[in-house]
Coordinates of C-alpha atoms in Angstrom, one line a residue:
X1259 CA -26.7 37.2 21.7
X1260 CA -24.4 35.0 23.5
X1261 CA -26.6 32.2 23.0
X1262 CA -26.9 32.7 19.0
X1263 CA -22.5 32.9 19.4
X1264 CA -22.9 28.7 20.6
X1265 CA -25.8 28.0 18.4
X1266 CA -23.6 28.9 15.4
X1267 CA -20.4 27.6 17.4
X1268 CA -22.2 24.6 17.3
X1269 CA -23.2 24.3 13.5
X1270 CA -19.9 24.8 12.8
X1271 CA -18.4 22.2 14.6
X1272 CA -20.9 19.8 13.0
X1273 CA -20.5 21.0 9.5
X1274 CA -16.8 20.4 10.0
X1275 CA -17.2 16.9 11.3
X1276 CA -19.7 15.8 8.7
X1277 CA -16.4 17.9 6.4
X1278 CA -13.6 16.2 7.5
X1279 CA -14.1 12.8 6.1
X1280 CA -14.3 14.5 2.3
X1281 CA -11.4 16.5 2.8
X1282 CA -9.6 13.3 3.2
X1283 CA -10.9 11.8 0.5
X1284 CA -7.8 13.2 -2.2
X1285 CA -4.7 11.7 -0.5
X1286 CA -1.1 11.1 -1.4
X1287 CA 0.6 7.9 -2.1
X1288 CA 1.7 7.0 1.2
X1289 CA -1.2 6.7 3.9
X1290 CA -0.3 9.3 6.7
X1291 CA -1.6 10.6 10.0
X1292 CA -5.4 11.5 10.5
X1293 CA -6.5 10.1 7.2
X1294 CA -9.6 8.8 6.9
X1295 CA -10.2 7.3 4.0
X1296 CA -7.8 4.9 1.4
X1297 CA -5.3 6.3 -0.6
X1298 CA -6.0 6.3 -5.0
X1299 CA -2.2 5.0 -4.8
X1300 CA -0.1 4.8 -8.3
X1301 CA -0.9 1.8 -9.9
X1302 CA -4.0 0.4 -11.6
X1303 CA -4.7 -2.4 -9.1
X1304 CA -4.9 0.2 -6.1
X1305 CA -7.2 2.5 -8.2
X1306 CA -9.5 0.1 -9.0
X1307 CA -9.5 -1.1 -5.2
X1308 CA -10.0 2.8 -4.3
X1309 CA -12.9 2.8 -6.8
X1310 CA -14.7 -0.3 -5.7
X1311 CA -14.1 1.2 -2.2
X1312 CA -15.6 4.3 -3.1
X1313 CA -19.0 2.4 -4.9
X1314 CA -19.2 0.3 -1.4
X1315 CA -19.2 3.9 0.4
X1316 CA -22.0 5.5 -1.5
X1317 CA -24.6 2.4 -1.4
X1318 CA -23.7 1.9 2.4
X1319 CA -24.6 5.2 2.9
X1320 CA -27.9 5.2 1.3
X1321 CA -29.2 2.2 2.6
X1322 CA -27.8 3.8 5.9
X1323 CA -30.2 7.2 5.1
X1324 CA -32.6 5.0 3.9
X1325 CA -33.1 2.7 6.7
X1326 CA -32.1 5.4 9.4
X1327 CA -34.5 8.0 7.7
X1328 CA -37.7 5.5 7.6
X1329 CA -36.9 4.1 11.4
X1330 CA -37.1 7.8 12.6
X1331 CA -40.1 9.1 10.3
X1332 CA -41.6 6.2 11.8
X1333 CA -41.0 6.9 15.8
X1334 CA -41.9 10.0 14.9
X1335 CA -45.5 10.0 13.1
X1336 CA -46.6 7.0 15.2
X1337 CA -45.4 8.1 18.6
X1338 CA -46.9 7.0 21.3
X1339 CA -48.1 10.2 22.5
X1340 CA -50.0 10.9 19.1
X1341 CA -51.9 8.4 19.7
X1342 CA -51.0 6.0 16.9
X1343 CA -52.4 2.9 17.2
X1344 CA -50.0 -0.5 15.8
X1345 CA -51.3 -2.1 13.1
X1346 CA -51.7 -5.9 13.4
X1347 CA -50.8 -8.3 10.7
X1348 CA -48.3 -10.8 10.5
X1349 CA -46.3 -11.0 7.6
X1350 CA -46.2 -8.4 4.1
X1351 CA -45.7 -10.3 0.9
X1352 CA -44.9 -7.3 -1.6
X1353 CA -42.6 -5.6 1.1
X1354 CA -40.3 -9.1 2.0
X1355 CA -40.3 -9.4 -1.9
X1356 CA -38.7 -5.5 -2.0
X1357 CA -36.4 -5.7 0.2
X1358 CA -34.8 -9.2 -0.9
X1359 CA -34.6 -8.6 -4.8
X1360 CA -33.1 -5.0 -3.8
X1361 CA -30.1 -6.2 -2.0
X1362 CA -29.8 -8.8 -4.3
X1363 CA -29.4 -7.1 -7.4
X1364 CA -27.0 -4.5 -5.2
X1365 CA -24.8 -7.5 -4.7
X1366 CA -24.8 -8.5 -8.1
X1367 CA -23.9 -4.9 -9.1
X1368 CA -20.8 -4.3 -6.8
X1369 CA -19.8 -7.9 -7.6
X1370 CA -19.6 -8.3 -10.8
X1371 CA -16.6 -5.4 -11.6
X1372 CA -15.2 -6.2 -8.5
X1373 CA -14.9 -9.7 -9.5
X1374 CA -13.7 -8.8 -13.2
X1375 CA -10.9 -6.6 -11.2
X1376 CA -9.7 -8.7 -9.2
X1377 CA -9.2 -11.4 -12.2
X1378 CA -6.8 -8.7 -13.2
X1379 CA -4.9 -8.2 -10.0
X1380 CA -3.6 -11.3 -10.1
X1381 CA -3.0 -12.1 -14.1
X1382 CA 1.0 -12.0 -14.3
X1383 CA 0.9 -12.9 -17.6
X1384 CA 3.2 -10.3 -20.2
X1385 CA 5.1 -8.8 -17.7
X1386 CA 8.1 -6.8 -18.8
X1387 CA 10.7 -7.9 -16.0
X1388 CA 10.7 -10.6 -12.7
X1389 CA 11.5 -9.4 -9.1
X1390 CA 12.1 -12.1 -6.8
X1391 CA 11.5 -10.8 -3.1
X1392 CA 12.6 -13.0 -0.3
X1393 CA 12.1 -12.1 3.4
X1394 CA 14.3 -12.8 6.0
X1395 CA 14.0 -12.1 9.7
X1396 CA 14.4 -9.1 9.4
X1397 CA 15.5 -7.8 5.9
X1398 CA 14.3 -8.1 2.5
X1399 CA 16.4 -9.7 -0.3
X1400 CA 15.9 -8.5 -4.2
X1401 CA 17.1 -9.8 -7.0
X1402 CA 16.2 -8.9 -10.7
X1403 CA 16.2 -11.9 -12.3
X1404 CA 17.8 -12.7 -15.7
X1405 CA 19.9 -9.3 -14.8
X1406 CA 22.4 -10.4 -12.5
X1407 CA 21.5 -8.1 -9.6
X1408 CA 20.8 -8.4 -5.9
X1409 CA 21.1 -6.9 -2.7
X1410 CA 19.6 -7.3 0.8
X1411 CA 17.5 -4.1 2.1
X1412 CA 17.7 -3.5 5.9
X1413 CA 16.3 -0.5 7.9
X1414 CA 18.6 1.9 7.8
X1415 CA 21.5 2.9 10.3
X1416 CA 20.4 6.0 11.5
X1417 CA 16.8 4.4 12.9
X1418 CA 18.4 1.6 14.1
X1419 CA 20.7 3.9 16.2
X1420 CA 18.0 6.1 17.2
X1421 CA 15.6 2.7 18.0
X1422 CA 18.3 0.9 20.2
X1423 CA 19.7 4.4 21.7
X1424 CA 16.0 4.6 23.6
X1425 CA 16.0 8.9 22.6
X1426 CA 12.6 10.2 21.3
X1427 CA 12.9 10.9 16.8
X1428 CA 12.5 14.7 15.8
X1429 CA 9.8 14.4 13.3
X1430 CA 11.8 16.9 11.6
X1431 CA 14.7 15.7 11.5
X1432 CA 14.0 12.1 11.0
X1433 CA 10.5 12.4 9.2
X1434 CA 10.8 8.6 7.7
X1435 CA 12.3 7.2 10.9
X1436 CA 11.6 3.7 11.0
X1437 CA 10.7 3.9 7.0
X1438 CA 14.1 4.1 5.1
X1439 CA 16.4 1.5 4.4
X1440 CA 20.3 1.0 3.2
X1441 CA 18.8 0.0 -0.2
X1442 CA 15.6 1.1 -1.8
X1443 CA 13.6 -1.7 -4.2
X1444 CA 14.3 0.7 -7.5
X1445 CA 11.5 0.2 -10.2
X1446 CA 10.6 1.4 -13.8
X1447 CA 7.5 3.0 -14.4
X1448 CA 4.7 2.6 -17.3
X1449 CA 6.4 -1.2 -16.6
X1450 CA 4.7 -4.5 -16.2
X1451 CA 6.3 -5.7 -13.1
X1452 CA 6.0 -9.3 -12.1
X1453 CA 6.9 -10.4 -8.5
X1454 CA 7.8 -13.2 -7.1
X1455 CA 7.5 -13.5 -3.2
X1456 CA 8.5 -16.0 -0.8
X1457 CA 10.5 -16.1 2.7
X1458 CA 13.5 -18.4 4.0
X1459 CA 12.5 -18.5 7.7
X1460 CA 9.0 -17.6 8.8
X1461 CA 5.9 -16.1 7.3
X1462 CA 6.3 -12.1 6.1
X1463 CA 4.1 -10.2 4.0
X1464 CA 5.4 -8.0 1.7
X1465 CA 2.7 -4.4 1.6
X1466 CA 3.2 -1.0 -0.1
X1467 CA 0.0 0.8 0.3
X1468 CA 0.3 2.9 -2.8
X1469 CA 1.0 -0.2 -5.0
X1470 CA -2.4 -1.3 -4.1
X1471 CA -1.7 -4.9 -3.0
X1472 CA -0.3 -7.1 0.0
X1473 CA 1.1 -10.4 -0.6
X1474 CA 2.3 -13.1 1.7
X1475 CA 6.3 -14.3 1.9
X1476 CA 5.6 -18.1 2.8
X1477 CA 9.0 -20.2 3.2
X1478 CA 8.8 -23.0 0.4
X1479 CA 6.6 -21.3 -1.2
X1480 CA 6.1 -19.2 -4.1
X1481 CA 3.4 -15.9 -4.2
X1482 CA 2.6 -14.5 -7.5
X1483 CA 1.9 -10.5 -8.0
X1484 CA 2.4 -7.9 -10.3
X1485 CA 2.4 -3.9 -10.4
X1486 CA 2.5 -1.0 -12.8
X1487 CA 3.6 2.1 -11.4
X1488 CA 2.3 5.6 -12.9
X1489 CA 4.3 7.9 -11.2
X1490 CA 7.6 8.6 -10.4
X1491 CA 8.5 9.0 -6.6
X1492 CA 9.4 7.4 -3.2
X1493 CA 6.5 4.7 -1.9
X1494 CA 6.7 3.2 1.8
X1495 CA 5.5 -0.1 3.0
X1496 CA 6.6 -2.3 6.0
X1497 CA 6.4 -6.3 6.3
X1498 CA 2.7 -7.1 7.2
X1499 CA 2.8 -10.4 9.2
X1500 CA 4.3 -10.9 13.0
X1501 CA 7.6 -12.2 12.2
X1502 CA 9.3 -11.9 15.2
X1503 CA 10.8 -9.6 17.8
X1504 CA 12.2 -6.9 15.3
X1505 CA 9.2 -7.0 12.6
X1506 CA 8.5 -3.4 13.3
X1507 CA 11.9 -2.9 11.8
X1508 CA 11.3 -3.9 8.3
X1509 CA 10.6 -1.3 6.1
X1510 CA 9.9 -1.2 2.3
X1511 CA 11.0 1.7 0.2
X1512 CA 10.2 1.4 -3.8
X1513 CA 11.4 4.2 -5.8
X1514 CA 9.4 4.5 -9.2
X1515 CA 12.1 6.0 -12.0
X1516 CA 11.6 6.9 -15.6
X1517 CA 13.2 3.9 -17.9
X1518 CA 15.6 6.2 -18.8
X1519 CA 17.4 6.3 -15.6
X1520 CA 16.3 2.9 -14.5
X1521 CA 18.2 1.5 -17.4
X1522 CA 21.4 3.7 -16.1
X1523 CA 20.9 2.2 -12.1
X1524 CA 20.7 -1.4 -13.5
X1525 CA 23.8 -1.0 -15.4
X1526 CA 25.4 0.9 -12.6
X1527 CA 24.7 -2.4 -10.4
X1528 CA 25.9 -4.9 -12.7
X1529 CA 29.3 -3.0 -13.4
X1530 CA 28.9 -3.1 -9.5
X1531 CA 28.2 -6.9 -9.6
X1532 CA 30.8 -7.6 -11.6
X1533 CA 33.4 -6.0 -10.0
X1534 CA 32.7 -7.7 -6.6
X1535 CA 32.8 -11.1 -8.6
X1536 CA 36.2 -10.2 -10.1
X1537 CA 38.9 -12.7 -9.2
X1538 CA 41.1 -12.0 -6.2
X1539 CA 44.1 -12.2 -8.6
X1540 CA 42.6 -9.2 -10.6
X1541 CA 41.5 -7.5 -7.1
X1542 CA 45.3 -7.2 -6.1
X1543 CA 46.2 -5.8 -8.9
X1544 CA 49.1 -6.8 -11.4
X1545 CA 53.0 -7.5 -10.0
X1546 CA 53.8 -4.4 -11.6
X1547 CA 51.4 -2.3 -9.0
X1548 CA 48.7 -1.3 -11.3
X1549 CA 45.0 -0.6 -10.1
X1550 CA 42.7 -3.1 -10.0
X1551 CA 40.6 -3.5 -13.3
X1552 CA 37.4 -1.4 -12.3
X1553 CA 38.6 1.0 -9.5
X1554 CA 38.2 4.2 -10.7
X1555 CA 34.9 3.2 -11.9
X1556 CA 32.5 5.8 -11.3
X1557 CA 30.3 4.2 -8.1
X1558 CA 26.9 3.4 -8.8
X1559 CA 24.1 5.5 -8.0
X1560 CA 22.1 5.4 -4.5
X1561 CA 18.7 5.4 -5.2

């Protein structure tokens, strides 16, 4: 009986290894611990990588079964011990002619959508609105051009005190230690969102897994990308080249927001904007002691 007990122990173990990998097939945005396979993301671009990913998969997999399945079939109807004799012959016309139009027309058949796609990935024509990202060691600067609006986005204080104070994070506490910032990148969504990437000191690369894309910040020079966001919510990313002592330390936060209240931030920021640009005379206020144009503006929201 107890030896039935670990024959079935065992099947089950199996069965939940060969499980696991499909159980990690329908992620979340935001890649997280233990996962196996890529994230769909929330944008057409990391969709169609997740699709094109997935076709990959499958034909890997059978010509795995395939060639796997034959090689042991074979050491096992011609073992040795059976007797089997080797048959002699040097070369097979029909069989080399097989297995070279096979993998060729595979090729052609994962290449050409996946060529078509990534055509697409990197058309900016049309877009709706311009972000310029610049890097910096070690902070990103934003600005939304023809808008008015910008602001540098820095890990935020509370890692950066946990970081240099050498205590261990509570996962609870501080479940995106390390990946908030002072100020998230705020986006529209159903948008066509061109960016415009470069870096003022070394190289960066600016990655957000669920946007589908990674581009590279190059100082004097300008990287082209775009993004379409589907859904609302919060999406993580971190600077993707060494860059320095602190590159650990620069996160990416992107918070996809219906037009609606993406049209209320932006104006939120350039009453912001303006005030900050106001003239110092105006900042004093007037010699008869009134407030300063602007004060009891309401402030802007945090995304």
């Amino acid at each position: 009986m107890s030896q039935a007990n670990g024959w079935w122990k065992r099947w089950l173990a199996a069965v939940a290894l060969v499980a696991a990998p499909a159980l990690a097939w329908a992620q979340a945005a935001d890649p997280h611990r233990w996962q196996l396979n890529m994230g769909r993301g929330v944008t057409a671009t990391s969709q169609n990588a997740y699709e094109a990913h997935m076709v990959a998969l499958v034909v890997c997999i059978g010509i795995g079964l395939v060639v796997f399945g034959a090689m042991a079939y074979a050491m096992f109807k011609f073992r040795k011990s059976r007797g089997a004799v080797p048959a002699q012959f040097s070369h097979n016309t029909k069989a080399e002619v097989v297995w070279t139009v096979i993998p060729v027309l595979l090729l052609i058949i994962m290449a050409w959508p996946a060529t078509a796609k990534l055509i697409a990935m990197y058309d900016t024509r049309d877009a709706e609105m311009t972000v310029k990202v610049t890097g910096y060691q070690w902070m990103w600067k934003y600005e939304y051009l023809g808008e008015g609006v910008e602001f540098t986005s820095r890990l935020d204080r509370e890692s950066d005190r946990i970081r240099q104070s050498g205590e261990i994070p509570d996962r609870e506490k501080h479940p995106y230690y390390l990946l908030e910032v002072d100020n998230r990148l705020v986006l529209p969504v159903d948008t066509k969102i061109r960016f415009v990437i470069t870096a003022d000191d070394v190289i960066h690369s600016w990655w957000v897994p669920a946007l589908g894309w990674k581009q590279d910040a190059i100082p004097g020079l300008i990287n082209e990308a775009w993004t379409s966001i589907e859904q609302p919510g919060v999406y993580r990313g971190q600077c993707a080249e060494l860059c320095g002592k602190d590159h650990a330390f620069m996160p990416i936060v992107v918070e996809a927001v219906s037009k609606e209240e993406f049209a209320r931030w932006l104006a939120a920021r350039k009453q912001q904007a303006g005030a900050a640009d106001a003239p110092d005379a105006e900042d004093a206020g007037g010699a008869d002691g009134e407030a300063p144009a602007g004060d009891g503006a309401e402030a802007p929201a945090q995304a």
